[in-house]
XYZ file of C-alpha atoms in Angstrom:
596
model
C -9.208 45.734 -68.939
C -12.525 45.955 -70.839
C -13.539 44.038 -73.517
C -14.831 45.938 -76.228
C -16.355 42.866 -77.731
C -18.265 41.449 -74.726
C -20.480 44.275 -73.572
C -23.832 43.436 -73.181
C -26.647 45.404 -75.460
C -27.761 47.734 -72.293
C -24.767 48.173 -70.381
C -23.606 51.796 -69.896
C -19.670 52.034 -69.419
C -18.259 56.349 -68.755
C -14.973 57.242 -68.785
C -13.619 60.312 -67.872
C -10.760 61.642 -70.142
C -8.417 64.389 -69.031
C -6.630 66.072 -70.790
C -3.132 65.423 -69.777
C -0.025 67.005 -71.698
C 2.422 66.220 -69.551
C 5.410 64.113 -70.432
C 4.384 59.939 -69.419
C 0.496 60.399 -69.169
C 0.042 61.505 -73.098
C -0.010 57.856 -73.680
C -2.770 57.014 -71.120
C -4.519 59.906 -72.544
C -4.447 58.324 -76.020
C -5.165 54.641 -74.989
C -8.140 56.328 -73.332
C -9.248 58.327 -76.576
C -8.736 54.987 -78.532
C -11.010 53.076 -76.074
C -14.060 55.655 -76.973
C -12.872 54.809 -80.275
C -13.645 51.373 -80.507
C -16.852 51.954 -78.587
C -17.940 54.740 -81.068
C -17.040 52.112 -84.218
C -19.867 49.253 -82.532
C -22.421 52.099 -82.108
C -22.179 51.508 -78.599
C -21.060 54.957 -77.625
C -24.196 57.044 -76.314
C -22.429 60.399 -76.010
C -18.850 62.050 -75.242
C -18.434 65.048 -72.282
C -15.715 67.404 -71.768
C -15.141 68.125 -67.913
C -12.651 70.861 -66.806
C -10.632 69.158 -64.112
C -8.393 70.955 -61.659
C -5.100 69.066 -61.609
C -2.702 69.701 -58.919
C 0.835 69.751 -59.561
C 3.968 70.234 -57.057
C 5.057 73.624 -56.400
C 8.733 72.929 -56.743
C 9.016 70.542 -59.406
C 5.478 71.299 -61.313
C 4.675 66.872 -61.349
C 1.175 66.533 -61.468
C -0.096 65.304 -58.045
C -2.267 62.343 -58.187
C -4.631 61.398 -55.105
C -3.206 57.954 -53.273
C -4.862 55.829 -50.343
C -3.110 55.044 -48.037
C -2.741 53.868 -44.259
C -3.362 56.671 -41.807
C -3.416 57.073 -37.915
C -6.260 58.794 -36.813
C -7.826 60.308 -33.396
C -11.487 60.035 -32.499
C -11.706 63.933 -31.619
C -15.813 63.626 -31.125
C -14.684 61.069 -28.517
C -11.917 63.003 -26.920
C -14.478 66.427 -26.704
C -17.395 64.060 -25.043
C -14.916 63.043 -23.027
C -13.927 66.728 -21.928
C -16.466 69.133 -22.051
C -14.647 71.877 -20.604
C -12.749 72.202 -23.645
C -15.894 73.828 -25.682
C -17.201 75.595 -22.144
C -13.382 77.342 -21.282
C -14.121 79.735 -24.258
C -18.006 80.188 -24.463
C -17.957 80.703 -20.780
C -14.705 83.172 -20.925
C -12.327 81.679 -18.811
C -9.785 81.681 -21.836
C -10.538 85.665 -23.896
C -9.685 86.055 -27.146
C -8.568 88.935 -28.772
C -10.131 89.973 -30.762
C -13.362 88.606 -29.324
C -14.884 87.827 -32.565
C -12.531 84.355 -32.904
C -14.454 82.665 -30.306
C -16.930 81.968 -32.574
C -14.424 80.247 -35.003
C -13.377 78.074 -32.242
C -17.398 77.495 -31.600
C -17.831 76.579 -34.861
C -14.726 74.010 -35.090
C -15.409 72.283 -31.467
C -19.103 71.753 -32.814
C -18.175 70.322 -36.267
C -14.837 68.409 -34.952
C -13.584 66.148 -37.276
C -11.145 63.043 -36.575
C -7.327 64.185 -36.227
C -4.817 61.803 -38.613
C -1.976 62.384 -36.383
C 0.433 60.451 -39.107
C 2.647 62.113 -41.045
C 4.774 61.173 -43.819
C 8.178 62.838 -42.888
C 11.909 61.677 -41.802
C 12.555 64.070 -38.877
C 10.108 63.810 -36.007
C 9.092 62.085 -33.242
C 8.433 58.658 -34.409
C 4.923 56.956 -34.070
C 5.409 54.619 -30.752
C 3.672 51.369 -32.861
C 5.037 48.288 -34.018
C 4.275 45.753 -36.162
C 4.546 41.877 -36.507
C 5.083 39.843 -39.544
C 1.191 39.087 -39.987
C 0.676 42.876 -39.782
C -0.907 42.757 -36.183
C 0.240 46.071 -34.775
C 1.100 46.986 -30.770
C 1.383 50.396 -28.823
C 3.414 51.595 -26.034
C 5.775 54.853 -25.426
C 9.074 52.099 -26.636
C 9.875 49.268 -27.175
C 11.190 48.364 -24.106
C 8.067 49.273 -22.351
C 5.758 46.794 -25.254
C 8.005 44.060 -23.831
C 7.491 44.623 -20.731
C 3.932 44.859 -20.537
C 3.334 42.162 -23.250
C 6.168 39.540 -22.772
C 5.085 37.894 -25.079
C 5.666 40.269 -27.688
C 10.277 39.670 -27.282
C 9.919 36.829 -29.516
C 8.266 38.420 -32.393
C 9.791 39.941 -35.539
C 8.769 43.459 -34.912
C 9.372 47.012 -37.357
C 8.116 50.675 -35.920
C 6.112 52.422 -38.099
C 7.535 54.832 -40.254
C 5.516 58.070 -40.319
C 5.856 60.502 -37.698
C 3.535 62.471 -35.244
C 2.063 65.675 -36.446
C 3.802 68.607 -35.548
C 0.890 69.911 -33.784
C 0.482 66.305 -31.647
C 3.613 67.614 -29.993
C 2.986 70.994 -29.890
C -0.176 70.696 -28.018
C 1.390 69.353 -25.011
C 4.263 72.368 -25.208
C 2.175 74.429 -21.624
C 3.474 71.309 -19.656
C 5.841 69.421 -21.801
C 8.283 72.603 -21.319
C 8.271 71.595 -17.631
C 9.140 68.116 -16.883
C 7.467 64.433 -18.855
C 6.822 63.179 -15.413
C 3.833 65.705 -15.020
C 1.911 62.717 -17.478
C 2.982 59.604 -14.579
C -0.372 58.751 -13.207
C -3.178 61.048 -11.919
C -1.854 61.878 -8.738
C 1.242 62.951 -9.364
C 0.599 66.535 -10.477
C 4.390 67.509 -11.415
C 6.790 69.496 -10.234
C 7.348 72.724 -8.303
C 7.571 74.510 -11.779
C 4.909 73.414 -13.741
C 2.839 73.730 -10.088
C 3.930 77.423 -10.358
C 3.658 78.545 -14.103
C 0.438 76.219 -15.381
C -1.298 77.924 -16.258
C -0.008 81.038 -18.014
C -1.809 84.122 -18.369
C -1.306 85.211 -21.880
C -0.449 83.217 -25.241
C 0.471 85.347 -28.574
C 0.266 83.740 -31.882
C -1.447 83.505 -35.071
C -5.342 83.370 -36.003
C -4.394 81.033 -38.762
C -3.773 78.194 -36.300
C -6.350 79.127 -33.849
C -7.535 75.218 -34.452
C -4.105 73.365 -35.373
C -2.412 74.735 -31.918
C -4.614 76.949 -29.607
C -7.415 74.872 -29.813
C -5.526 71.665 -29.358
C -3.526 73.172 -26.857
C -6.792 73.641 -24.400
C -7.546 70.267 -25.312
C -4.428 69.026 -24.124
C -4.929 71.146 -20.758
C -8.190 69.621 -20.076
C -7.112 66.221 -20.217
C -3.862 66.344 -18.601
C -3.919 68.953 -16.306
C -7.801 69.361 -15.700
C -7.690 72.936 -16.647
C -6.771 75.596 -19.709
C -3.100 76.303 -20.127
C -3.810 80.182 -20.254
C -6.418 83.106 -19.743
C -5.911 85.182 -22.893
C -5.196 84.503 -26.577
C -4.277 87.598 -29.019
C -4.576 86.913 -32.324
C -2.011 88.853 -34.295
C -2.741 89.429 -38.046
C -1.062 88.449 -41.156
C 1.602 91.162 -42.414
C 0.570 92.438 -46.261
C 2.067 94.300 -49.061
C 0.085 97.235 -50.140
C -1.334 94.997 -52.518
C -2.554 92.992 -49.940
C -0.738 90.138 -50.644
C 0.447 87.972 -48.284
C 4.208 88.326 -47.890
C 5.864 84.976 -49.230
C 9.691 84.202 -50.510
C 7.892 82.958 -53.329
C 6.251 86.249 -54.867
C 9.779 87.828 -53.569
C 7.299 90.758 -51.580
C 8.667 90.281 -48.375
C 11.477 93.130 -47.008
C 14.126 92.274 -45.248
C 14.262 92.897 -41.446
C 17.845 94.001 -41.284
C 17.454 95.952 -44.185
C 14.967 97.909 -42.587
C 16.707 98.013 -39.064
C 19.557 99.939 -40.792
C 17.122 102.045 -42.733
C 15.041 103.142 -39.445
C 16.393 101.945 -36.718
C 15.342 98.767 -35.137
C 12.315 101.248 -32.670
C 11.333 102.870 -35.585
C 10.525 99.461 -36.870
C 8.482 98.156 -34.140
C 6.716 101.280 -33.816
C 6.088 101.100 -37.665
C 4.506 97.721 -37.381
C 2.372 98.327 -34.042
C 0.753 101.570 -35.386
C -0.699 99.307 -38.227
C -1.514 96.107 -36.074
C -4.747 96.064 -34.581
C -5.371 93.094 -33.010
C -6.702 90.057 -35.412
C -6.755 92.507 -38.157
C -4.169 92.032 -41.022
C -0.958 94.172 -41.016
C -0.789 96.139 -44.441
C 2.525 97.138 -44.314
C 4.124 99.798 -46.204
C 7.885 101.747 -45.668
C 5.934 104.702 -44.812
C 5.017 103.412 -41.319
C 8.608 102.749 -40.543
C 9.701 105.897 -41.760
C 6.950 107.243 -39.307
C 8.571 105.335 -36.416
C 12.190 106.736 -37.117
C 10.517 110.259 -37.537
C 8.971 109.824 -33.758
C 12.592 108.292 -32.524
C 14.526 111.097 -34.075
C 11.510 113.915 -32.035
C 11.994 112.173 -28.692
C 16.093 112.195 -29.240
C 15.491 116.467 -30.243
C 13.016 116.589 -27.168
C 16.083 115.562 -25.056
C 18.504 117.508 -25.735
C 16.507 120.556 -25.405
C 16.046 119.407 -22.406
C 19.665 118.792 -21.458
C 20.470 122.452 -23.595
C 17.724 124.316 -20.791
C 19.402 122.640 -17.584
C 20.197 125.625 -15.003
C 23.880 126.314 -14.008
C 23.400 126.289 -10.708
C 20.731 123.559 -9.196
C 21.042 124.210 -5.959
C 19.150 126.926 -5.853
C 15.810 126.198 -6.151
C 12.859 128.476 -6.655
C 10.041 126.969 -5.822
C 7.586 129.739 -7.491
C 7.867 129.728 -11.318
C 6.077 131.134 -14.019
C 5.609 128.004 -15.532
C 3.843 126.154 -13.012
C 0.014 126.398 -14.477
C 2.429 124.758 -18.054
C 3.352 121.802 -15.287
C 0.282 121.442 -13.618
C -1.629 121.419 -16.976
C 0.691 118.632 -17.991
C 0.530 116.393 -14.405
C -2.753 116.175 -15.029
C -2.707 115.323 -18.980
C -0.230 112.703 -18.120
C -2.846 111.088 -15.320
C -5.399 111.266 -17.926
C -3.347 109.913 -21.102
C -2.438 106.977 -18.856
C -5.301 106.298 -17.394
C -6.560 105.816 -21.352
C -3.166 103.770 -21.850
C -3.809 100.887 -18.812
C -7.230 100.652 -20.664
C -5.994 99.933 -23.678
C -3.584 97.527 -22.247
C -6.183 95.843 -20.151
C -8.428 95.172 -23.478
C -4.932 94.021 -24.892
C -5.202 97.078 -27.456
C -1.312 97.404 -28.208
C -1.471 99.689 -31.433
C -4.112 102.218 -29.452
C -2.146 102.113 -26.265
C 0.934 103.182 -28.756
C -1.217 105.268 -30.475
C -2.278 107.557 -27.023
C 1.513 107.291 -26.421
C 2.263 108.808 -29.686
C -0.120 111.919 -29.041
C 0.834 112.372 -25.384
C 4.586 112.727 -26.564
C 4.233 114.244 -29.824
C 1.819 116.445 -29.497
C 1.558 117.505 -25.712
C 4.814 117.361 -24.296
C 7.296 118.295 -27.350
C 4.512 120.356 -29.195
C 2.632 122.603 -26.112
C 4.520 121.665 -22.831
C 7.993 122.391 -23.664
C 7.149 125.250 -25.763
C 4.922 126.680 -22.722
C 8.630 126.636 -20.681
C 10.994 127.129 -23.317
C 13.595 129.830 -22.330
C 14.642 132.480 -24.391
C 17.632 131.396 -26.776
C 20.676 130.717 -25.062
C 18.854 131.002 -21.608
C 17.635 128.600 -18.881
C 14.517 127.744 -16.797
C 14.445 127.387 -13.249
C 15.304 124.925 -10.738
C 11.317 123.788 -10.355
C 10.728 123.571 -14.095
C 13.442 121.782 -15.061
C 13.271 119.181 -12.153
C 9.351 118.756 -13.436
C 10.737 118.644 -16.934
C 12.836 115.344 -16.212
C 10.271 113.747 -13.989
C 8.465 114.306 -16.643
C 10.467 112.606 -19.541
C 11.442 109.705 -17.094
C 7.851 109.108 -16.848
C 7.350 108.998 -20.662
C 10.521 106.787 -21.133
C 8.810 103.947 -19.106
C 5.721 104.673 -21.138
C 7.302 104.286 -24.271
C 9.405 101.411 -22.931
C 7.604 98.650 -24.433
C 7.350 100.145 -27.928
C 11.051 101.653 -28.194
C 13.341 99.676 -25.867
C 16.563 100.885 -27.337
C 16.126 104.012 -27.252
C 14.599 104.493 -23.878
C 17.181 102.593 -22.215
C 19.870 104.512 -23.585
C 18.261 107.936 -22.157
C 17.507 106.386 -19.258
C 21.202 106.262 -18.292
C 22.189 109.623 -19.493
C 23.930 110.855 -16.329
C 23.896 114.370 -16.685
C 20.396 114.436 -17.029
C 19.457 111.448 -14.386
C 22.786 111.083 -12.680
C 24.058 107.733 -12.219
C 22.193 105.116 -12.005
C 22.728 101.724 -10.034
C 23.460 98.893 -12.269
C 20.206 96.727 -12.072
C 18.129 100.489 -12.281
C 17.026 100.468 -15.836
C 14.149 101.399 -17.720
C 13.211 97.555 -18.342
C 12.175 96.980 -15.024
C 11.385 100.767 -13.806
C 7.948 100.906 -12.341
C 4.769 103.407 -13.720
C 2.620 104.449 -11.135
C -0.979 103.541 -11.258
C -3.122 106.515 -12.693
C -4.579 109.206 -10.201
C -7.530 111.634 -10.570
C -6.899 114.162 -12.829
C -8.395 118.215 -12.897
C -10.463 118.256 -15.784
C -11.272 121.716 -15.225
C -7.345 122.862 -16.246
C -7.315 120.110 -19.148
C -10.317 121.786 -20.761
C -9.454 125.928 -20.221
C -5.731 124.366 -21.749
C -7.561 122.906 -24.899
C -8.750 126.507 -24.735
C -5.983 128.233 -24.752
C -4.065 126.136 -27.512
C -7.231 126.825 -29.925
C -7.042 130.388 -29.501
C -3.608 129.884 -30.012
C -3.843 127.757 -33.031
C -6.385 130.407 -34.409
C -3.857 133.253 -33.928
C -1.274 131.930 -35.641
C -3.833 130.431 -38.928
C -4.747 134.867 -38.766
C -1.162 135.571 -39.336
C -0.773 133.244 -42.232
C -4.018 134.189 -43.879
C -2.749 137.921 -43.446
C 0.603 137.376 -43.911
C 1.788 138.884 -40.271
C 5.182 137.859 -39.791
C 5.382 135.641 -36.613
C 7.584 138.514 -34.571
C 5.317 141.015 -34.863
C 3.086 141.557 -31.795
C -0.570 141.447 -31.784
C -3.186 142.715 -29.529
C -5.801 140.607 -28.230
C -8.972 141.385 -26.727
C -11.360 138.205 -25.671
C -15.162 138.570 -24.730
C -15.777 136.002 -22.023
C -19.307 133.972 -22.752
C -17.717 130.734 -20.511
C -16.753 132.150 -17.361
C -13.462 131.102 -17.850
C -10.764 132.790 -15.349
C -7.988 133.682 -18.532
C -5.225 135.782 -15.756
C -3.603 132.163 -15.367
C -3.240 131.566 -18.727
C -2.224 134.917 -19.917
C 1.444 134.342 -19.627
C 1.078 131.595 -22.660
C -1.377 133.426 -24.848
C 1.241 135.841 -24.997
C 4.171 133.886 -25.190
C 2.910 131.253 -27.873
C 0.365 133.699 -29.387
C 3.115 136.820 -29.263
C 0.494 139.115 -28.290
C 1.592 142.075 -26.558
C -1.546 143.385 -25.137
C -4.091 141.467 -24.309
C -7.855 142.868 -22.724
C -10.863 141.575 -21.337
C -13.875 143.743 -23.192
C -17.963 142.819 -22.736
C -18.571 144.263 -26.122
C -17.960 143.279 -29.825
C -15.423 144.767 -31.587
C -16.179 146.200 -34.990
C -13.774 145.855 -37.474
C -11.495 143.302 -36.193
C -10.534 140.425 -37.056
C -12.835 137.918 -34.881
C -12.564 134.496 -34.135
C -14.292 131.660 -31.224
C -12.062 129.479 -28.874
C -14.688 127.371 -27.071
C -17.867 130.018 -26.058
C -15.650 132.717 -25.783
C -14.743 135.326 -28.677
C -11.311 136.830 -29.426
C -10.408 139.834 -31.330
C -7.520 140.623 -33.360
C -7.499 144.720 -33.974
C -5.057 144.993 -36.872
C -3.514 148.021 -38.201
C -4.658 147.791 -41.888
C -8.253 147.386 -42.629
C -9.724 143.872 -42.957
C -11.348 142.262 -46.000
C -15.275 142.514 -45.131
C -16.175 140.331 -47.816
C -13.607 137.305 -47.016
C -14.188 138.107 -43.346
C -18.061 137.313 -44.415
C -17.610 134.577 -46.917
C -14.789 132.397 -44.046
C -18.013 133.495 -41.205
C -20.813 132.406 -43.445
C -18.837 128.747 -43.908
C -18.148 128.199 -40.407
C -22.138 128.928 -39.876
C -22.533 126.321 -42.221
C -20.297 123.949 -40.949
C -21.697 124.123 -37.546
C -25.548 124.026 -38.518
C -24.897 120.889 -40.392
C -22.553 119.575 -37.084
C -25.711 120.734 -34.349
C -28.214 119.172 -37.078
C -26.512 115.435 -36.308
C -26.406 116.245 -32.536
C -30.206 117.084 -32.400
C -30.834 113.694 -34.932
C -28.812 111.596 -31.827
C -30.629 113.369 -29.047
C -34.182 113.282 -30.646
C -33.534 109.586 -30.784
C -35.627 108.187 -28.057
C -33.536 104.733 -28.059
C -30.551 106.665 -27.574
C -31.035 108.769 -24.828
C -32.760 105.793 -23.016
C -29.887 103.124 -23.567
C -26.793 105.109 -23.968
C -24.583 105.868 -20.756
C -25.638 109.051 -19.260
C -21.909 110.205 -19.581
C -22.117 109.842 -23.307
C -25.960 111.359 -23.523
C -24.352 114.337 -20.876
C -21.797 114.740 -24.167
C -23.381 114.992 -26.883
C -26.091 117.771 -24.712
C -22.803 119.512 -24.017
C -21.980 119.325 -28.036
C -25.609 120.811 -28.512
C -25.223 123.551 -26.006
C -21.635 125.041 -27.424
C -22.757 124.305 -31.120
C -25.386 126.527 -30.494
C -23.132 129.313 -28.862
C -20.836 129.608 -31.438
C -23.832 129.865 -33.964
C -25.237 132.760 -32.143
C -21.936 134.173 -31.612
C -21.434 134.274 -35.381
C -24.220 135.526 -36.415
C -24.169 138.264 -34.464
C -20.324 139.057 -35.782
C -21.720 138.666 -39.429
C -24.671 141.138 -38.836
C -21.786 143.635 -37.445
C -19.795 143.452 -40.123
């Protein structure tokens, strides 16, 4: 209490007055008002303030939350680091990855600002701090009771109460790489444990959160380092935190969050999964939205359509096997796309890349197999392939089922055990466990001429919307060969995908036909009406502008003398090869715009 009376002339007394409304602190508020008061009325008051204070309050029952001191166990972590200096050295140095790579420096910055750890916590359920106190408040440590009497005898006679609080959650959690083993591996420093922590410690990867890269990864190596004398894994990935498209954080509280199951029965429990891992970079936040689920129950439902076109083209008879087929350049083109998509995929994997290794999944199946391959060896309606193509077919889609494995486990499994397609298969044979090849050497030679072939086909069929050709009616093709490129391989899928019905090698330009450039080469389309001149001009003059700005960038990268000297020579060899077809086509176009 101050006297208001007895303050000396030159003393300065401040109080701080916040402005409290809440029910049982109005009345401190006022006492505190009437104390400036009775300063003001001696002329003792030199001025009056008002501070904006941020008072907490509970989130559940809206109490305002004071600050209180009070007794606290603590760990000297500057101390325990000194003591290991491995700890800071596992991640600068590598031996534990992160990923992404960029959290390493968060964990730099925490090991070189580490600040004590209270390990006390003021909860009921938990594991109960292992100290004791007397009746002079003297206190004494050990893992029980039975163990402080033993090594302190002296200690049986005394009045004794465990403390209260309880460990941190993390304090136990740090020790879970060896604690999930067997206690004894802690017994003295020879024993190292048993056959199973011997085996397992340490592990290779650890998933979890970036938001308690500190609180339990961190802690976690410390733990390692002291107890075991090494880190309790080689990899971290750092998932991200899942959003609304708000980008809010998903909580019960702002009622944002959607239910799993509801979702399950929406899009299936792989379109899910696939939903979340095409939005889930690694350490980057997830924001999710319906729309990617609804993605992942479209790609389900193409992969269950894929199959049972490929069940509806099975031969009646497959005993007889032709080993020539018309569609073999179709399954050589896609051996070697499947080498070269999965040699991307182990990359990806490697680098711990999950949504691009799903992503190069997607494409492979989407757009290769169900999109080009199985329309390159599509029968007739109501007609089947041969023997060889359909055998190549299902080795085919067996291979993709183990691909997609990981993403879509449901579904793969259950096509894995279709019998008529795969026969039966033994009971511990299932796609779970099913083995992918490492990647081979693939042709690049037939992956490029294909990419070829589909943009000439892709440019046939964008002619007979523009002219509005009805897709049955045949075409004829001529192409003027700039590349080199043998076509009489390919021919048989220009025509089918393309419906051409006459197709010609010519060295000249044709005038008056509809023109267009897959690669270096040119392709004609002679049409039976005349053409528009003036839109045929106006769609050649745009591409010319389009490609001069395109070869304008290229020449920018190459003229860049810190380019060329530190980029790979693959990726300098790339963008020359850019320069070099960029220039083609211009030439090629201009010439076709003078003709016309």
């Amino acid at each position: 209490p101050v006297s208001v009376n007895g303050i000396a002339e030159k003393t300065t007394v401040g109080f701080i007055v916040r402005d409290y409304t809440r029910e049982g602190l109005l009345s401190h508020h006022n006492r505190l008002k009437k104390i400036a008061e009775d300063i003001a009325a001696i002329n003792q008051l030199q001025k009056t303030e008002d501070y904006k204070g941020q008072v907490g309050t509970s989130e559940r029952t809206g109490a305002v939350i004071e600050s209180r001191l009070s007794l606290q166990w603590f760990m000297d972590m500057k101390k325990f680091i000194a003591l290991n200096p491995d700890i800071a050295a596992a991640v600068a140095d590598e031996k534990i990855k992160f990923h992404p790579n960029k959290a390493k420096n968060t964990y730099a910055h925490w090991m070189d600002n580490i600040k004590d750890w209270c390990i006390s916590r003021q909860l009921w359920w938990g594991q109960q701090i292992p100290a004791w106190y007397d009746e002079e408040g003297n206190f004494y440590v050990a893992e029980s009771l039975e163990a402080l009497h033993n090594s302190q005898p002296e200690t049986r006679n005394l009045k004794l109460t465990q403390d209260e609080d309880c460990l941190d959650t993390w304090f136990s959690s740090w020790l879970w790489p060896i604690s999930v083993f067997d206690p004894t591996v802690f017994a003295d420093s020879t024993q190292k444990g048993n056959a199973d922590v011997n085996y397992y410690y340490p592990t290779n990867d650890l998933v979890t959160a970036p938001e308690i890269l500190f609180f339990w990864v961190a802690r976690m190596i410390m733990a390692g380092h002291e107890f075991r004398g090494q880190a309790p894994f080689k990899n971290v990935y750092l998932t991200g935190i899942v959003r609304d498209k708000l980008g809010r954080k998903m909580s019960k509280s702002l009622g944002n969050s959607p239910d799993p199951l509801d979702l399950i029965a929406k899009f299936g429990a792989d379109g899910v999964r696939v939903g979340m891992l095409l939005c889930s970079p690694a350490g980057n936040d997830i924001m999710f939205d319906e729309s990617s689920c609804e993605q992942g129950r479209n790609f389900a439902n193409k992969i269950w359509n894929a199959f049972k076109l490929v069940k509806g083209i099975k031969p009646e008879n497959l005993e007889v096997i032709n080993s020539e087929t018309p569609n073999q350049i179709a399954i050589d083109w896609f051996t070697n796309r499947y080498q070269e998509a999965l040699a991307e995929i182990e990359n990806h994997f490697t680098n711990y890349r999950l949504s691009e290794a799903l992503m190069a999944s997607y494409k492979l199946v989407w757009d290769d197999f169900c999109a080009w391959y199985l329309e390159m060896i599509k029968p007739p309606y109501q007609q089947f392939t041969d023997v060889a193509t359909y055998n190549a077919t299902v080795s085919f889609f067996a291979d993709i089922l183990k691909l997609l494995h990981p993403f879509m486990p449901f579904l793969t499994e259950e096509l894995w055990h279709d019998e008529e397609v795969f026969g039966k298969r033994e009971t511990l044979d299932c796609c779970i466990v099913a083995q992918v090849e490492d990647s081979k050497s693939f042709d690049a030679t037939i992956l490029l001429n294909i990419e070829i072939i589909k943009q000439a086909i892709a440019e046939i069929r964008n002619i007979r919307n523009q002219k509005q050709i009805s897709p049955k009616e045949a075409l004829p093709l001529s192409i003027k060969i700039n590349s080199g490129m043998d076509y009489r391989p390919y021919q048989a899928i220009l025509q089918k995908l393309g419906n051409i019905n006459q197709l010609s090698i010519v060295n000249e330009k044709i005038i008056g036909a509809v023109s267009f450039l897959s690669g270096r080469d040119e392709f004609y389309i002679t049409l039976s009406g005349s053409i528009d001149i003036d839109a045929e001009k106006e769609r050649i003059i745009k591409e010319i502008g389009y490609l001069e700005g395109f070869l304008k960038t290229v020449n920018l990268k190459l003229s860049n003398e810190k380019f060329v000297a530190n980029a790979k020579p693959d990726v300098v060899a790339i963008e020359k090869n850019k320069q070099a077809d960029a220039e083609s086509k211009l030439k090629t176009l201009k010439e076709t715009l003078v003709s016309l």
